[in-house]
Amino acid sequence: MNTDHVIRTFVEYFEDRGHRRITGSTLLPPTGDPVLFTTSGMHPLTPYLEGRPHPLGRRLVNVQRCLRTTDLEEIGDSTHLTVFEMLGTWSLGDYEGPLSLDWGYGLLTDGFGIDPGLLHATVFGGDDRIGPDTASSELWQERGVPVELTVEDNWWDNGPTGPCGPDSEIFIWTGATPPESTPTGDDRWVEVWNHVMMRHRRLDDGSLVPLPQRNVDTGLGLERLAAVLQGRTSVFDCDLFDPWRRLVPALWELDEPSLRLVCDHLRSAMVVIGDGVRPANTGRGYVLRRLVRRVLTVLWRDDPSRGLGDLPDELILHTLDHFRQEMDTDDVRRSLIEEERRFSRLLERGRQVLARPRFRGPLDDEDFHYLHDTHGLPRDLVLSLRPE
Ligand code: SER
């Protein structure tokens, strides 16, 4: 089952259960939102979880592209991507958590054909403020799905303040042997679907107050689910990466971790550009700049003649197409190449400046300030050019 089919199956299953599909899914949060990028499916829905009526009603379904820089250092493992898509459903003060979990169980087993014996759930076990989520545990018991209780891992929030609540996460066993242990005890249990009982708001002073309505917010990682359904052990092996796996190694010889980083960051950079962002020294543009420069650092480590101008059009087209972005492939390519030129000039200047006698010995904070303020050379870059 390819990812398009997964998306269709998901959306139709929830449409059949009274959900309306939200369209549009840019990475850019609405004006006034302090966060740089949309980090989860629920993010654009925050005002509606807090009680504002949604124009499409109280049952919603969506496919939301998300970007998480918190996971940047984890890129290269089997489950993390910088830009990924979340299949989401919401009950805005309508049905409750157990029904959401039951539908989730039905879709995974009947809809996607996953063996129920390969499922494990985790549930909020309670802390000194909020009691254990017994309704979720009971539902899982009725369905014969084993449950692990945790505290921090089963509490969802999107920052220090705002809507939050206990959650129940669904894991799928990806090991080659029969399932063993529990989700916190064995990372072959891969989390795919999080159901959050979004009923509280955390205030500035850390206290919790009830939201005006009892919501359910769920998010299912598309690429993780697709990989599992396709019998692959990593998100980089699901069908979305087929053209990348075919074309990138033919262009540049890279070991597996570098290949994953290059594919993840380039694909993410294309999507960010496709949503209208351009490289810059601050904000969203800086995230984009970091993605492109991390790719170039990997590529040039082995061969400084490598360049983004060699990227096949097919990769840009495939990405824009998948994310339903209208931008011209030439505009995306131009943006990447301009950033490559800027980075290359900066590196050249860095090498010249660092060759001066003053910088031959160990560098102190004053040197780093001077290199940054006078020559535009950030500390990381200086260190990469001049490993201590
Ligand atoms: N908010 C939850 C998450 O991001 C479910 O959408 O995992």
XYZ file of C-alpha atoms and ligand atoms in Angstrom:
395
model
C 0.000 0.000 0.000
C 1.689 3.232 -1.120
C 1.427 6.475 0.841
C -1.292 7.958 -1.394
C -3.421 4.899 -0.724
C -2.716 5.188 3.029
C -3.877 8.819 2.987
C -7.051 8.019 1.052
C -7.935 5.073 3.290
C -7.417 7.182 6.418
C -9.420 10.189 5.242
C -12.303 8.109 3.885
C -12.528 6.021 7.068
C -13.053 9.152 9.131
C -15.294 10.850 6.559
C -17.515 7.764 6.834
C -17.670 8.507 10.567
C -18.862 12.072 10.147
C -15.534 13.941 9.901
C -15.017 16.818 7.457
C -11.661 17.205 5.756
C -9.681 20.398 6.325
C -7.817 21.417 3.195
C -4.560 23.338 2.977
C -1.607 22.375 5.093
C 1.205 24.921 4.815
C 4.194 24.697 7.154
C 3.729 28.366 8.032
C 1.582 28.950 11.120
C -1.047 31.714 11.004
C 0.116 35.317 11.592
C 0.614 36.128 15.249
C 1.614 32.554 16.135
C 5.020 32.732 17.878
C 6.170 29.334 16.551
C 8.259 29.333 13.332
C 6.774 26.243 11.734
C 3.747 24.009 12.178
C 5.036 21.204 14.364
C 1.977 18.975 14.632
C -1.410 18.390 13.106
C -3.195 20.073 15.999
C -1.137 23.224 15.843
C -3.363 25.209 13.433
C -6.395 24.039 15.408
C -5.365 25.524 18.745
C -8.079 28.251 18.843
C -10.750 25.632 18.087
C -9.498 23.269 20.785
C -9.824 26.245 23.112
C -13.485 26.654 22.257
C -13.877 28.770 19.102
C -16.435 27.043 16.799
C -14.780 25.555 13.700
C -16.540 26.390 10.411
C -16.455 22.704 9.380
C -18.007 21.419 12.607
C -16.897 19.290 15.531
C -15.416 16.250 13.738
C -12.404 16.991 11.556
C -9.793 15.073 9.603
C -6.631 16.404 7.948
C -3.246 15.643 6.423
C -0.847 18.218 7.840
C 2.767 18.710 6.867
C 4.937 19.418 9.885
C 8.527 20.461 10.535
C 10.421 19.659 13.725
C 13.882 21.018 14.302
C 13.943 19.466 17.782
C 14.675 16.191 16.033
C 17.484 17.501 13.793
C 20.198 15.569 15.605
C 18.156 12.371 15.404
C 17.947 12.435 11.624
C 19.532 9.276 10.323
C 17.744 6.910 12.695
C 14.824 4.841 11.426
C 11.887 6.921 12.573
C 12.653 10.664 12.421
C 12.245 13.083 9.533
C 12.557 16.871 9.632
C 9.505 17.395 7.422
C 6.863 14.730 7.762
C 3.120 14.423 7.411
C 0.651 13.804 10.156
C -2.723 12.280 9.538
C -4.941 13.889 12.146
C -8.461 13.653 13.529
C -10.251 15.882 15.992
C -13.291 15.737 18.154
C -13.947 19.329 19.200
C -16.016 18.678 22.300
C -17.883 15.884 20.495
C -17.024 12.182 21.078
C -14.644 11.017 23.816
C -11.266 9.269 23.911
C -12.379 5.594 24.036
C -14.380 5.921 20.802
C -11.384 7.558 19.118
C -9.128 4.692 20.262
C -11.666 2.123 19.117
C -11.850 3.675 15.650
C -8.062 3.812 15.597
C -7.886 0.122 16.444
C -10.480 -0.665 13.741
C -8.640 1.284 11.062
C -5.243 -0.220 11.859
C -6.491 -3.808 11.987
C -9.431 -3.982 9.517
C -8.555 -0.995 7.319
C -4.791 -1.472 7.061
C -4.693 -5.180 7.864
C -2.238 -4.976 10.753
C -2.157 -8.105 12.923
C -3.768 -7.080 16.271
C -1.109 -9.169 18.030
C 1.500 -6.658 16.887
C -0.121 -3.728 18.722
C 0.747 -2.294 22.127
C -0.732 0.783 23.788
C 0.587 3.156 26.410
C -1.751 5.077 28.704
C -1.357 7.906 31.224
C -0.892 6.355 34.671
C -1.756 9.490 36.695
C 0.304 11.940 38.728
C -0.322 14.103 41.783
C -2.734 16.364 39.832
C -4.534 14.217 37.294
C -5.781 10.677 37.929
C -4.974 7.676 35.708
C -6.763 7.437 32.364
C -8.804 4.364 33.239
C -11.273 4.854 30.343
C -8.438 4.327 27.807
C -7.008 1.350 29.705
C -10.441 -0.303 29.782
C -10.935 0.144 26.051
C -7.575 -1.482 25.332
C -8.348 -4.317 27.715
C -11.638 -4.981 25.899
C -9.760 -5.135 22.605
C -7.064 -7.405 24.024
C -4.268 -4.893 23.401
C -1.557 -4.866 26.094
C -1.130 -1.573 27.948
C 1.893 0.048 29.552
C 1.248 2.915 31.980
C 3.634 5.867 31.973
C 3.491 9.421 33.310
C 5.609 11.935 31.341
C 5.547 9.928 28.069
C 1.742 9.946 28.106
C 1.223 13.638 28.735
C 1.060 15.811 25.612
C 1.644 19.530 25.363
C 2.895 21.849 22.684
C 5.009 24.074 24.904
C 5.050 25.370 28.465
C 1.547 26.876 28.222
C -1.610 26.132 26.236
C -3.866 23.111 25.603
C -2.565 19.794 26.891
C -3.741 16.494 28.284
C -3.121 12.810 28.870
C -2.624 10.692 25.782
C -2.718 7.091 24.692
C -0.145 6.068 22.107
C -0.407 3.097 19.769
C 2.788 1.203 18.959
C 3.415 -1.429 16.293
C 5.959 -4.205 16.703
C 8.580 -4.026 13.938
C 10.921 -6.791 15.114
C 11.637 -9.932 13.065
C 10.880 -12.111 16.113
C 7.540 -12.296 18.002
C 6.729 -9.193 20.102
C 8.401 -8.910 23.469
C 8.854 -6.376 26.262
C 6.963 -3.036 26.203
C 7.220 0.238 24.254
C 9.516 1.866 26.816
C 11.602 -1.293 27.074
C 12.270 -2.102 23.413
C 12.551 0.367 20.542
C 11.315 -2.186 18.026
C 7.934 -0.990 19.284
C 7.425 2.028 17.007
C 4.939 4.701 17.991
C 2.572 5.465 15.135
C -0.565 7.065 16.530
C -1.104 9.384 19.425
C -4.592 10.079 20.802
C -4.580 13.093 23.106
C -7.447 13.734 25.493
C -7.038 17.484 25.124
C -9.007 18.699 28.098
C -6.690 21.035 29.997
C -4.885 24.317 29.531
C -1.635 25.071 31.301
C -1.365 28.689 32.469
C 1.760 30.854 32.861
C 2.067 29.897 36.538
C 2.100 26.193 35.594
C -1.384 25.458 36.924
C -3.901 23.431 34.918
C -7.439 24.600 34.211
C -10.121 22.725 32.240
C -10.633 23.774 28.611
C -14.189 24.889 27.810
C -14.737 21.570 26.000
C -13.406 17.993 26.148
C -11.514 17.395 22.897
C -9.701 14.480 21.333
C -6.724 15.268 19.088
C -4.989 12.453 17.251
C -1.898 12.338 15.076
C -0.665 9.392 13.006
C 2.787 9.664 11.413
C 2.258 8.930 7.716
C 5.791 7.851 6.812
C 6.139 5.587 9.855
C 2.859 3.855 9.107
C 3.702 3.536 5.394
C 7.076 1.971 6.252
C 5.415 -0.576 8.557
C 2.716 -1.422 5.997
C 5.366 -1.857 3.325
C 7.385 -4.182 5.574
C 10.302 -1.734 5.818
C 12.287 -1.051 8.945
C 12.964 2.641 8.305
C 10.986 5.651 7.121
C 13.755 6.194 4.560
C 12.730 2.929 2.901
C 9.059 3.767 2.365
C 7.869 4.507 -1.165
C 8.214 8.298 -0.713
C 11.971 7.876 -0.770
C 12.095 5.552 -3.820
C 13.282 8.256 -6.246
C 15.774 9.560 -3.675
C 17.214 6.094 -3.118
C 17.504 5.590 -6.875
C 18.920 8.972 -7.884
C 21.057 10.298 -5.013
C 23.501 7.357 -4.725
C 23.989 7.523 -8.501
C 25.042 11.155 -8.064
C 27.057 11.077 -4.847
C 28.621 8.110 -3.076
C 27.514 8.370 0.568
C 27.388 6.027 3.540
C 23.879 5.209 4.812
C 23.722 7.807 7.647
C 24.968 10.572 5.312
C 22.570 9.483 2.576
C 19.659 9.682 5.004
C 20.694 13.127 6.212
C 21.178 14.450 2.679
C 17.800 13.084 1.514
C 15.933 14.269 4.612
C 17.404 17.778 4.656
C 17.195 18.390 0.912
C 13.635 17.176 0.745
C 12.733 19.313 3.780
C 14.496 22.343 2.282
C 12.493 21.928 -0.935
C 9.205 21.823 0.968
C 10.147 24.877 3.042
C 11.076 26.771 -0.139
C 7.843 25.530 -1.728
C 5.950 27.190 1.138
C 7.600 30.510 0.273
C 10.584 30.716 2.670
C 14.029 31.894 1.505
C 17.381 31.434 3.286
C 18.096 34.173 5.849
C 19.993 34.799 9.067
C 16.950 34.709 11.311
C 13.664 32.888 11.817
C 12.359 30.438 9.256
C 14.983 31.451 6.727
C 17.679 30.478 9.207
C 16.211 27.003 9.651
C 16.266 26.613 5.876
C 19.839 27.924 5.731
C 20.930 25.376 8.353
C 19.318 22.519 6.452
C 21.065 23.407 3.196
C 24.427 24.063 4.852
C 24.312 20.789 6.772
C 23.796 18.985 3.453
C 26.695 20.838 1.843
C 28.976 20.144 4.803
C 28.335 16.410 4.354
C 28.713 16.519 0.572
C 31.909 18.587 0.591
C 33.541 16.549 3.359
C 34.409 13.920 0.743
C 34.401 15.923 -2.454
C 34.302 19.744 -2.646
C 33.332 19.637 -6.335
C 29.851 18.287 -5.524
C 27.045 20.775 -6.082
C 23.281 21.123 -5.778
C 23.073 22.168 -9.432
C 23.419 18.446 -10.246
C 20.177 17.519 -8.483
C 17.810 15.820 -10.921
C 14.605 17.741 -11.616
C 12.681 14.563 -10.819
C 13.481 14.910 -7.098
C 12.205 18.481 -6.928
C 9.110 17.623 -8.949
C 8.356 14.513 -6.899
C 8.586 16.541 -3.676
C 6.508 19.526 -4.845
C 3.969 17.141 -6.270
C 3.632 15.060 -3.148
C 3.213 18.154 -0.978
C 0.797 19.690 -3.498
C 2.947 22.800 -3.958
C 2.624 24.962 -7.033
C 6.129 26.413 -7.215
C 8.265 26.142 -10.348
C 11.115 23.611 -10.007
C 13.573 26.223 -11.370
C 12.721 28.602 -8.512
C 13.433 25.887 -5.953
C 16.698 24.971 -7.639
C 17.761 28.636 -7.900
C 17.200 29.160 -4.182
C 19.295 26.109 -3.309
C 22.121 27.130 -5.630
C 22.201 30.722 -4.379
C 22.558 29.439 -0.837
C 25.301 27.080 -1.962
C 27.218 30.031 -3.480
C 26.852 32.119 -0.337
C 28.066 29.268 1.834
C 30.977 28.561 -0.454
C 32.075 32.239 -0.366
C 31.766 32.293 3.403
C 33.914 29.181 3.736
C 36.531 30.687 1.431
C 36.631 33.886 3.474
C 36.764 31.829 6.677
C 39.793 29.881 5.485
C 41.634 33.075 4.531
C 40.909 34.814 7.809
C 41.793 31.770 9.902
C 45.120 31.450 8.105
C 46.252 34.732 9.686
C 48.915 34.375 12.400
C 46.559 35.817 15.044
C 44.322 32.728 14.770
C 46.968 30.024 14.692
C 46.829 29.281 18.441
C 43.798 28.380 20.568
C 40.833 30.738 20.086
C 39.186 32.501 23.007
C 35.721 34.049 23.277
C 37.010 37.415 22.092
C 38.334 35.786 18.888
C 35.009 34.086 18.282
C 33.159 37.396 18.753
C 35.542 39.180 16.399
C 35.262 36.450 13.737
C 31.498 36.545 13.997
C 30.962 40.317 14.177
C 33.629 41.434 11.713
C 33.739 38.539 9.260
C 30.301 36.934 9.628
C 31.838 33.596 10.660
C 29.696 31.760 13.210
C 31.438 29.723 15.921
C 30.258 26.375 14.469
C 31.676 27.237 11.100
C 35.006 28.359 12.569
C 35.251 25.097 14.490
C 34.464 23.053 11.395
C 37.193 24.831 9.448
C 39.667 24.548 12.248
C 39.021 21.479 14.406
C 40.782 21.989 17.769
N -0.878 16.505 19.142
C -0.508 15.128 19.042
C 0.874 14.917 18.478
O 1.458 15.812 17.933
C -1.517 14.413 18.209
O -1.848 15.207 17.107
O 1.399 13.842 18.593
